[in-house]
Structure formats: C-alpha cells, structure tokens
Amino acid sequence: MGTAETIHILIVEDEVTVRRSIRGKIARISGGRCTIEEAKNAEEALERMKTSVPDLIFLDMRMPGMGGMAFLEVLRSDYPSVKVIIVSGYSDFQYVKKGLTCGAVDYLLKPIIKEELQKAFQAACDAIAKNRQEQKMEWKKNTLLQQSVALLKQNLLNDLLASSPAQTAEILKKLELLQITFHYPRYMI
C-alpha cells in the first residue's frame, strides 16, 4: 500500500450497494490498513469531517443535495490535503475536468473494475504517504527553527552584555528582528 500508517477513507455515495461494493474491494486491497466510513451524501460527509478529516474520499458526482461538483469546491477550499477519487456512472467530460481541476487523483466509472480501483487506490496512498512525509519534514524544520531562535536570542543577549557601545546598536537591531525590544536609552547591569 505504500505506507505503514492507517489510511482513513470516506466513501460518499448515495447508492448503498455501490458503497458496500467499494468498501469490500478496498478492504481486500488494503489488507486491513484502512478505516472506512460511509456517507450517503455530501452534507453528511461534511458533518462527519467536522470531527474526523479523512485522508481519501471516494466521491460519487451525482447525488441528491449538494452533489459532487459543489462538494469538490468545498474540499478544495477547506480540505486541500484530502485526496479524492471520483466514482461516477457517467463519463461526462465536465465531471472529469472538474475533478482534475480540484486535484482528484483518479476518475473511475461504475461498475468499478477491481484492477482500476487498485491502481487508483495505490496512487492515492502514494500521494498520502508523500504528504505525510512532507508534513513530518516541515514539522522537524519548524522545531529546529524554534530551537535555533531560542539559542540565537540567548547568544545575542549575552553579546549585548559584553558589547562595546559601537556594537550595541547592531545587536539591538538583531534583537528587534527577533521581537525583543528595549525601550530605554541606557541599561546598567
């Protein structure tokens, strides 16, 4: 599957039999490394996403209520990291175009062929794993940066204590960049 971490999946489909079919196929393909939830429409999906944002959504385009097109817009603006695989009974170019514009990983026609589902699922899992890796690297960089800023502040304050009057102005400018300001013209220790 491409990652040892659990993939959280949400199937948004108005037809119960299609939801169950997708769920069963994914369960077999993933080897149990997924948690799978279902929603019968986009409104129910959005309600579920308030408490638990999925990694991957299987989205039917034609549903009562909001529908897939409008839901894709919400996903793109509010949940940009969520991967989407569109599932449709129609090979409508507008759906394909909208899906690609909104960053869908793939577009599968009903009835879903197992091999095509497996290929699309693998591509989505690879993209999720890549995003997770990038997030971990970003977190590590931010943590390192925060540690470095604290050390830099400490070093600059120590330099300020030992500085000559000519160096003081330069050190105070650097401290101000780190949001440390002194509002007095003279200091004495």
JSON list of C-alpha atoms in Angstrom, two decimals:
[
{"chain": "A", "resi": 1, "resn": "MET", "atom": "CA", "xyz": [0.00, 0.00, 0.00]},
{"chain": "A", "resi": 2, "resn": "GLY", "atom": "CA", "xyz": [2.96, 2.34, 0.27]},
{"chain": "A", "resi": 3, "resn": "THR", "atom": "CA", "xyz": [2.68, 3.39, 3.93]},
{"chain": "A", "resi": 4, "resn": "ALA", "atom": "CA", "xyz": [2.59, 1.59, 7.27]},
{"chain": "A", "resi": 5, "resn": "GLU", "atom": "CA", "xyz": [0.21, 4.17, 8.71]},
{"chain": "A", "resi": 6, "resn": "THR", "atom": "CA", "xyz": [-3.55, 3.73, 8.62]},
{"chain": "A", "resi": 7, "resn": "ILE", "atom": "CA", "xyz": [-5.41, 5.46, 5.81]},
{"chain": "A", "resi": 8, "resn": "HIS", "atom": "CA", "xyz": [-8.75, 6.99, 6.80]},
{"chain": "A", "resi": 9, "resn": "ILE", "atom": "CA", "xyz": [-11.25, 6.66, 3.94]},
{"chain": "A", "resi": 10, "resn": "LEU", "atom": "CA", "xyz": [-14.69, 8.18, 3.47]},
{"chain": "A", "resi": 11, "resn": "ILE", "atom": "CA", "xyz": [-16.99, 6.82, 0.77]},
{"chain": "A", "resi": 12, "resn": "VAL", "atom": "CA", "xyz": [-19.52, 9.45, -0.31]},
{"chain": "A", "resi": 13, "resn": "GLU", "atom": "CA", "xyz": [-22.13, 7.67, -2.42]},
{"chain": "A", "resi": 14, "resn": "ASP", "atom": "CA", "xyz": [-25.93, 7.72, -2.39]},
{"chain": "A", "resi": 15, "resn": "GLU", "atom": "CA", "xyz": [-26.33, 4.10, -3.53]},
{"chain": "A", "resi": 16, "resn": "VAL", "atom": "CA", "xyz": [-25.95, 1.65, -0.64]},
{"chain": "A", "resi": 17, "resn": "THR", "atom": "CA", "xyz": [-24.90, -1.26, -2.87]},
{"chain": "A", "resi": 18, "resn": "VAL", "atom": "CA", "xyz": [-22.14, 0.78, -4.52]},
{"chain": "A", "resi": 19, "resn": "ARG", "atom": "CA", "xyz": [-20.88, 2.00, -1.11]},
{"chain": "A", "resi": 20, "resn": "ARG", "atom": "CA", "xyz": [-20.71, -1.56, 0.17]},
{"chain": "A", "resi": 21, "resn": "SER", "atom": "CA", "xyz": [-19.03, -2.79, -3.00]},
{"chain": "A", "resi": 22, "resn": "ILE", "atom": "CA", "xyz": [-16.34, -0.11, -2.80]},
{"chain": "A", "resi": 23, "resn": "ARG", "atom": "CA", "xyz": [-15.88, -0.77, 0.91]},
{"chain": "A", "resi": 24, "resn": "GLY", "atom": "CA", "xyz": [-15.41, -4.51, 0.36]},
{"chain": "A", "resi": 25, "resn": "LYS", "atom": "CA", "xyz": [-12.97, -4.05, -2.51]},
{"chain": "A", "resi": 26, "resn": "ILE", "atom": "CA", "xyz": [-10.89, -1.51, -0.57]},
{"chain": "A", "resi": 27, "resn": "ALA", "atom": "CA", "xyz": [-10.82, -3.75, 2.49]},
{"chain": "A", "resi": 28, "resn": "ARG", "atom": "CA", "xyz": [-9.42, -6.59, 0.38]},
{"chain": "A", "resi": 29, "resn": "ILE", "atom": "CA", "xyz": [-6.93, -4.39, -1.49]},
{"chain": "A", "resi": 30, "resn": "SER", "atom": "CA", "xyz": [-5.63, -2.58, 1.59]},
{"chain": "A", "resi": 31, "resn": "GLY", "atom": "CA", "xyz": [-5.04, -5.65, 3.70]},
{"chain": "A", "resi": 32, "resn": "GLY", "atom": "CA", "xyz": [-6.82, -4.08, 6.66]},
{"chain": "A", "resi": 33, "resn": "ARG", "atom": "CA", "xyz": [-4.68, -0.94, 6.84]},
{"chain": "A", "resi": 34, "resn": "CYS", "atom": "CA", "xyz": [-7.67, 1.35, 6.37]},
{"chain": "A", "resi": 35, "resn": "THR", "atom": "CA", "xyz": [-10.51, 2.70, 8.41]},
{"chain": "A", "resi": 36, "resn": "ILE", "atom": "CA", "xyz": [-13.53, 3.14, 6.19]},
{"chain": "A", "resi": 37, "resn": "GLU", "atom": "CA", "xyz": [-16.56, 5.30, 6.83]},
{"chain": "A", "resi": 38, "resn": "GLU", "atom": "CA", "xyz": [-19.57, 5.95, 4.63]},
{"chain": "A", "resi": 39, "resn": "ALA", "atom": "CA", "xyz": [-21.80, 8.92, 3.91]},
{"chain": "A", "resi": 40, "resn": "LYS", "atom": "CA", "xyz": [-24.92, 8.87, 1.74]},
{"chain": "A", "resi": 41, "resn": "ASN", "atom": "CA", "xyz": [-24.45, 12.46, 0.54]},
{"chain": "A", "resi": 42, "resn": "ALA", "atom": "CA", "xyz": [-22.11, 15.44, 0.63]},
{"chain": "A", "resi": 43, "resn": "GLU", "atom": "CA", "xyz": [-23.90, 17.10, 3.55]},
{"chain": "A", "resi": 44, "resn": "GLU", "atom": "CA", "xyz": [-23.47, 14.01, 5.72]},
{"chain": "A", "resi": 45, "resn": "ALA", "atom": "CA", "xyz": [-19.83, 13.80, 4.64]},
{"chain": "A", "resi": 46, "resn": "LEU", "atom": "CA", "xyz": [-19.18, 17.41, 5.66]},
{"chain": "A", "resi": 47, "resn": "GLU", "atom": "CA", "xyz": [-20.81, 16.77, 9.02]},
{"chain": "A", "resi": 48, "resn": "ARG", "atom": "CA", "xyz": [-18.53, 13.75, 9.60]},
{"chain": "A", "resi": 49, "resn": "MET", "atom": "CA", "xyz": [-15.50, 15.76, 8.53]},
{"chain": "A", "resi": 50, "resn": "LYS", "atom": "CA", "xyz": [-16.07, 18.24, 11.35]},
{"chain": "A", "resi": 51, "resn": "THR", "atom": "CA", "xyz": [-14.86, 15.57, 13.79]},
{"chain": "A", "resi": 52, "resn": "SER", "atom": "CA", "xyz": [-12.61, 13.41, 11.61]},
{"chain": "A", "resi": 53, "resn": "VAL", "atom": "CA", "xyz": [-11.00, 14.50, 8.35]},
{"chain": "A", "resi": 54, "resn": "PRO", "atom": "CA", "xyz": [-10.29, 11.56, 6.03]},
{"chain": "A", "resi": 55, "resn": "ASP", "atom": "CA", "xyz": [-7.12, 11.06, 4.01]},
{"chain": "A", "resi": 56, "resn": "LEU", "atom": "CA", "xyz": [-9.04, 9.83, 0.98]},
{"chain": "A", "resi": 57, "resn": "ILE", "atom": "CA", "xyz": [-12.59, 10.29, -0.30]},
{"chain": "A", "resi": 58, "resn": "PHE", "atom": "CA", "xyz": [-14.33, 8.15, -2.89]},
{"chain": "A", "resi": 59, "resn": "LEU", "atom": "CA", "xyz": [-16.86, 10.61, -4.30]},
{"chain": "A", "resi": 60, "resn": "ASP", "atom": "CA", "xyz": [-19.92, 10.00, -6.43]},
{"chain": "A", "resi": 61, "resn": "MET", "atom": "CA", "xyz": [-20.61, 13.00, -8.66]},
{"chain": "A", "resi": 62, "resn": "ARG", "atom": "CA", "xyz": [-24.40, 12.74, -8.97]},
{"chain": "A", "resi": 63, "resn": "MET", "atom": "CA", "xyz": [-26.12, 12.68, -5.60]},
{"chain": "A", "resi": 64, "resn": "PRO", "atom": "CA", "xyz": [-29.17, 14.38, -4.18]},
{"chain": "A", "resi": 65, "resn": "GLY", "atom": "CA", "xyz": [-28.48, 17.61, -2.33]},
{"chain": "A", "resi": 66, "resn": "MET", "atom": "CA", "xyz": [-25.13, 19.32, -2.75]},
{"chain": "A", "resi": 67, "resn": "GLY", "atom": "CA", "xyz": [-23.75, 16.89, -5.33]},
{"chain": "A", "resi": 68, "resn": "GLY", "atom": "CA", "xyz": [-20.19, 16.05, -6.22]},
{"chain": "A", "resi": 69, "resn": "MET", "atom": "CA", "xyz": [-19.30, 19.21, -8.15]},
{"chain": "A", "resi": 70, "resn": "ALA", "atom": "CA", "xyz": [-20.13, 21.56, -5.26]},
{"chain": "A", "resi": 71, "resn": "PHE", "atom": "CA", "xyz": [-18.55, 19.18, -2.74]},
{"chain": "A", "resi": 72, "resn": "LEU", "atom": "CA", "xyz": [-15.29, 19.21, -4.71]},
{"chain": "A", "resi": 73, "resn": "GLU", "atom": "CA", "xyz": [-15.19, 23.01, -4.39]},
{"chain": "A", "resi": 74, "resn": "VAL", "atom": "CA", "xyz": [-15.64, 22.77, -0.62]},
{"chain": "A", "resi": 75, "resn": "LEU", "atom": "CA", "xyz": [-12.91, 20.15, -0.40]},
{"chain": "A", "resi": 76, "resn": "ARG", "atom": "CA", "xyz": [-10.53, 22.23, -2.49]},
{"chain": "A", "resi": 77, "resn": "SER", "atom": "CA", "xyz": [-11.03, 25.33, -0.34]},
{"chain": "A", "resi": 78, "resn": "ASP", "atom": "CA", "xyz": [-11.46, 23.84, 3.16]},
{"chain": "A", "resi": 79, "resn": "TYR", "atom": "CA", "xyz": [-9.65, 20.48, 2.99]},
{"chain": "A", "resi": 80, "resn": "PRO", "atom": "CA", "xyz": [-6.91, 20.77, 0.34]},
{"chain": "A", "resi": 81, "resn": "SER", "atom": "CA", "xyz": [-4.85, 17.85, 1.66]},
{"chain": "A", "resi": 82, "resn": "VAL", "atom": "CA", "xyz": [-7.71, 15.33, 1.27]},
{"chain": "A", "resi": 83, "resn": "LYS", "atom": "CA", "xyz": [-7.22, 13.12, -1.78]},
{"chain": "A", "resi": 84, "resn": "VAL", "atom": "CA", "xyz": [-10.27, 12.35, -3.92]},
{"chain": "A", "resi": 85, "resn": "ILE", "atom": "CA", "xyz": [-11.10, 9.52, -6.28]},
{"chain": "A", "resi": 86, "resn": "ILE", "atom": "CA", "xyz": [-14.21, 10.31, -8.27]},
{"chain": "A", "resi": 87, "resn": "VAL", "atom": "CA", "xyz": [-16.66, 7.48, -8.86]},
{"chain": "A", "resi": 88, "resn": "SER", "atom": "CA", "xyz": [-19.34, 8.04, -11.48]},
{"chain": "A", "resi": 89, "resn": "GLY", "atom": "CA", "xyz": [-21.70, 6.20, -13.74]},
{"chain": "A", "resi": 90, "resn": "TYR", "atom": "CA", "xyz": [-21.16, 8.91, -16.36]},
{"chain": "A", "resi": 91, "resn": "SER", "atom": "CA", "xyz": [-18.13, 9.62, -18.49]},
{"chain": "A", "resi": 92, "resn": "ASP", "atom": "CA", "xyz": [-19.11, 13.29, -18.61]},
{"chain": "A", "resi": 93, "resn": "PHE", "atom": "CA", "xyz": [-16.17, 15.49, -19.61]},
{"chain": "A", "resi": 94, "resn": "GLN", "atom": "CA", "xyz": [-17.34, 18.27, -17.25]},
{"chain": "A", "resi": 95, "resn": "TYR", "atom": "CA", "xyz": [-17.02, 15.89, -14.29]},
{"chain": "A", "resi": 96, "resn": "VAL", "atom": "CA", "xyz": [-13.58, 14.73, -15.38]},
{"chain": "A", "resi": 97, "resn": "LYS", "atom": "CA", "xyz": [-12.42, 18.31, -15.94]},
{"chain": "A", "resi": 98, "resn": "LYS", "atom": "CA", "xyz": [-13.81, 19.49, -12.57]},
{"chain": "A", "resi": 99, "resn": "GLY", "atom": "CA", "xyz": [-12.19, 16.54, -10.82]},
{"chain": "A", "resi": 100, "resn": "LEU", "atom": "CA", "xyz": [-8.80, 17.25, -12.33]},
{"chain": "A", "resi": 101, "resn": "THR", "atom": "CA", "xyz": [-9.12, 20.97, -11.62]},
{"chain": "A", "resi": 102, "resn": "CYS", "atom": "CA", "xyz": [-9.89, 20.23, -7.98]},
{"chain": "A", "resi": 103, "resn": "GLY", "atom": "CA", "xyz": [-6.98, 17.80, -7.67]},
{"chain": "A", "resi": 104, "resn": "ALA", "atom": "CA", "xyz": [-8.72, 14.43, -7.88]},
{"chain": "A", "resi": 105, "resn": "VAL", "atom": "CA", "xyz": [-6.31, 11.51, -8.00]},
{"chain": "A", "resi": 106, "resn": "ASP", "atom": "CA", "xyz": [-8.41, 9.50, -10.46]},
{"chain": "A", "resi": 107, "resn": "TYR", "atom": "CA", "xyz": [-11.83, 9.11, -12.10]},
{"chain": "A", "resi": 108, "resn": "LEU", "atom": "CA", "xyz": [-13.43, 5.66, -12.03]},
{"chain": "A", "resi": 109, "resn": "LEU", "atom": "CA", "xyz": [-16.52, 4.65, -13.98]},
{"chain": "A", "resi": 110, "resn": "LYS", "atom": "CA", "xyz": [-19.19, 2.42, -12.46]},
{"chain": "A", "resi": 111, "resn": "PRO", "atom": "CA", "xyz": [-19.24, -0.51, -12.33]},
{"chain": "A", "resi": 112, "resn": "ILE", "atom": "CA", "xyz": [-15.77, -0.27, -10.80]},
{"chain": "A", "resi": 113, "resn": "ILE", "atom": "CA", "xyz": [-13.23, -2.74, -12.10]},
{"chain": "A", "resi": 114, "resn": "LYS", "atom": "CA", "xyz": [-11.07, -4.13, -9.30]},
{"chain": "A", "resi": 115, "resn": "GLU", "atom": "CA", "xyz": [-7.77, -3.56, -11.14]},
{"chain": "A", "resi": 116, "resn": "GLU", "atom": "CA", "xyz": [-8.62, 0.07, -11.88]},
{"chain": "A", "resi": 117, "resn": "LEU", "atom": "CA", "xyz": [-9.65, 0.61, -8.26]},
{"chain": "A", "resi": 118, "resn": "GLN", "atom": "CA", "xyz": [-6.41, -0.97, -7.08]},
{"chain": "A", "resi": 119, "resn": "LYS", "atom": "CA", "xyz": [-4.34, 1.29, -9.36]},
{"chain": "A", "resi": 120, "resn": "ALA", "atom": "CA", "xyz": [-6.20, 4.45, -8.29]},
{"chain": "A", "resi": 121, "resn": "PHE", "atom": "CA", "xyz": [-6.06, 3.44, -4.63]},
{"chain": "A", "resi": 122, "resn": "GLN", "atom": "CA", "xyz": [-2.30, 2.83, -4.82]},
{"chain": "A", "resi": 123, "resn": "ALA", "atom": "CA", "xyz": [-1.75, 6.23, -6.46]},
{"chain": "A", "resi": 124, "resn": "ALA", "atom": "CA", "xyz": [-3.80, 7.90, -3.71]},
{"chain": "A", "resi": 125, "resn": "CYS", "atom": "CA", "xyz": [-1.91, 6.03, -0.97]},
{"chain": "A", "resi": 126, "resn": "ASP", "atom": "CA", "xyz": [1.41, 7.05, -2.50]},
{"chain": "A", "resi": 127, "resn": "ALA", "atom": "CA", "xyz": [0.28, 10.70, -2.58]},
{"chain": "A", "resi": 128, "resn": "ILE", "atom": "CA", "xyz": [-0.90, 10.48, 1.04]},
{"chain": "A", "resi": 129, "resn": "ALA", "atom": "CA", "xyz": [2.40, 8.94, 2.13]},
{"chain": "A", "resi": 130, "resn": "LYS", "atom": "CA", "xyz": [4.29, 11.70, 0.31]},
{"chain": "A", "resi": 131, "resn": "ASN", "atom": "CA", "xyz": [2.16, 14.40, 2.01]},
{"chain": "A", "resi": 132, "resn": "ARG", "atom": "CA", "xyz": [2.71, 12.82, 5.41]},
{"chain": "A", "resi": 133, "resn": "GLN", "atom": "CA", "xyz": [6.45, 12.69, 4.82]},
{"chain": "A", "resi": 134, "resn": "GLU", "atom": "CA", "xyz": [6.48, 16.35, 3.75]},
{"chain": "A", "resi": 135, "resn": "GLN", "atom": "CA", "xyz": [4.48, 17.32, 6.85]},
{"chain": "A", "resi": 136, "resn": "LYS", "atom": "CA", "xyz": [6.94, 15.45, 9.09]},
{"chain": "A", "resi": 137, "resn": "MET", "atom": "CA", "xyz": [9.88, 17.22, 7.44]},
{"chain": "A", "resi": 138, "resn": "GLU", "atom": "CA", "xyz": [8.15, 20.59, 7.80]},
{"chain": "A", "resi": 139, "resn": "TRP", "atom": "CA", "xyz": [7.44, 19.88, 11.46]},
{"chain": "A", "resi": 140, "resn": "LYS", "atom": "CA", "xyz": [11.08, 18.91, 12.05]},
{"chain": "A", "resi": 141, "resn": "LYS", "atom": "CA", "xyz": [12.29, 22.08, 10.30]},
{"chain": "A", "resi": 142, "resn": "ASN", "atom": "CA", "xyz": [9.93, 24.24, 12.36]},
{"chain": "A", "resi": 143, "resn": "THR", "atom": "CA", "xyz": [11.00, 22.54, 15.58]},
{"chain": "A", "resi": 144, "resn": "LEU", "atom": "CA", "xyz": [14.66, 23.03, 14.70]},
{"chain": "A", "resi": 145, "resn": "LEU", "atom": "CA", "xyz": [14.00, 26.64, 13.76]},
{"chain": "A", "resi": 146, "resn": "GLN", "atom": "CA", "xyz": [12.25, 27.31, 17.09]},
{"chain": "A", "resi": 147, "resn": "GLN", "atom": "CA", "xyz": [15.18, 25.77, 18.95]},
{"chain": "A", "resi": 148, "resn": "SER", "atom": "CA", "xyz": [17.61, 27.84, 16.89]},
{"chain": "A", "resi": 149, "resn": "VAL", "atom": "CA", "xyz": [15.70, 31.08, 17.52]},
{"chain": "A", "resi": 150, "resn": "ALA", "atom": "CA", "xyz": [15.82, 30.50, 21.27]},
{"chain": "A", "resi": 151, "resn": "LEU", "atom": "CA", "xyz": [19.57, 29.89, 21.11]},
{"chain": "A", "resi": 152, "resn": "LEU", "atom": "CA", "xyz": [20.09, 32.94, 18.89]},
{"chain": "A", "resi": 153, "resn": "LYS", "atom": "CA", "xyz": [18.16, 35.15, 21.32]},
{"chain": "A", "resi": 154, "resn": "GLN", "atom": "CA", "xyz": [20.28, 33.88, 24.20]},
{"chain": "A", "resi": 155, "resn": "ASN", "atom": "CA", "xyz": [23.52, 34.46, 22.30]},
{"chain": "A", "resi": 156, "resn": "LEU", "atom": "CA", "xyz": [22.53, 37.97, 21.23]},
{"chain": "A", "resi": 157, "resn": "LEU", "atom": "CA", "xyz": [21.56, 38.91, 24.78]},
{"chain": "A", "resi": 158, "resn": "ASN", "atom": "CA", "xyz": [24.91, 37.60, 26.01]},
{"chain": "A", "resi": 159, "resn": "ASP", "atom": "CA", "xyz": [26.66, 39.59, 23.26]},
{"chain": "A", "resi": 160, "resn": "LEU", "atom": "CA", "xyz": [24.76, 42.68, 24.34]},
{"chain": "A", "resi": 161, "resn": "LEU", "atom": "CA", "xyz": [26.10, 42.33, 27.87]},
{"chain": "A", "resi": 162, "resn": "ALA", "atom": "CA", "xyz": [29.68, 42.12, 26.64]},
{"chain": "A", "resi": 163, "resn": "SER", "atom": "CA", "xyz": [29.41, 44.61, 23.78]},
{"chain": "A", "resi": 164, "resn": "SER", "atom": "CA", "xyz": [31.07, 47.93, 23.27]},
{"chain": "A", "resi": 165, "resn": "PRO", "atom": "CA", "xyz": [28.85, 50.98, 22.61]},
{"chain": "A", "resi": 166, "resn": "ALA", "atom": "CA", "xyz": [29.60, 50.69, 18.88]},
{"chain": "A", "resi": 167, "resn": "GLN", "atom": "CA", "xyz": [28.35, 47.09, 18.76]},
{"chain": "A", "resi": 168, "resn": "THR", "atom": "CA", "xyz": [25.27, 47.71, 20.90]},
{"chain": "A", "resi": 169, "resn": "ALA", "atom": "CA", "xyz": [23.21, 49.37, 18.16]},
{"chain": "A", "resi": 170, "resn": "GLU", "atom": "CA", "xyz": [23.79, 46.46, 15.76]},
{"chain": "A", "resi": 171, "resn": "ILE", "atom": "CA", "xyz": [22.91, 43.85, 18.40]},
{"chain": "A", "resi": 172, "resn": "LEU", "atom": "CA", "xyz": [19.75, 45.79, 19.35]},
{"chain": "A", "resi": 173, "resn": "LYS", "atom": "CA", "xyz": [18.67, 45.77, 15.68]},
{"chain": "A", "resi": 174, "resn": "LYS", "atom": "CA", "xyz": [19.11, 42.00, 15.52]},
{"chain": "A", "resi": 175, "resn": "LEU", "atom": "CA", "xyz": [17.19, 41.53, 18.76]},
{"chain": "A", "resi": 176, "resn": "GLU", "atom": "CA", "xyz": [14.38, 43.69, 17.41]},
{"chain": "A", "resi": 177, "resn": "LEU", "atom": "CA", "xyz": [14.10, 41.34, 14.41]},
{"chain": "A", "resi": 178, "resn": "LEU", "atom": "CA", "xyz": [13.53, 38.56, 16.94]},
{"chain": "A", "resi": 179, "resn": "GLN", "atom": "CA", "xyz": [10.81, 40.66, 18.61]},
{"chain": "A", "resi": 180, "resn": "ILE", "atom": "CA", "xyz": [12.91, 41.63, 21.61]},
{"chain": "A", "resi": 181, "resn": "THR", "atom": "CA", "xyz": [12.84, 45.38, 22.07]},
{"chain": "A", "resi": 182, "resn": "PHE", "atom": "CA", "xyz": [14.34, 47.64, 24.69]},
{"chain": "A", "resi": 183, "resn": "HIS", "atom": "CA", "xyz": [12.61, 50.95, 25.22]},
{"chain": "A", "resi": 184, "resn": "TYR", "atom": "CA", "xyz": [15.24, 52.69, 27.30]},
{"chain": "A", "resi": 185, "resn": "PRO", "atom": "CA", "xyz": [18.26, 54.64, 26.05]},
{"chain": "A", "resi": 186, "resn": "ARG", "atom": "CA", "xyz": [20.67, 53.15, 28.63]},
{"chain": "A", "resi": 187, "resn": "TYR", "atom": "CA", "xyz": [20.98, 49.95, 30.60]},
{"chain": "A", "resi": 188, "resn": "MET", "atom": "CA", "xyz": [23.13, 49.00, 33.51]},
{"chain": "A", "resi": 189, "resn": "ILE", "atom": "CA", "xyz": [23.93, 45.61, 34.96]}
]
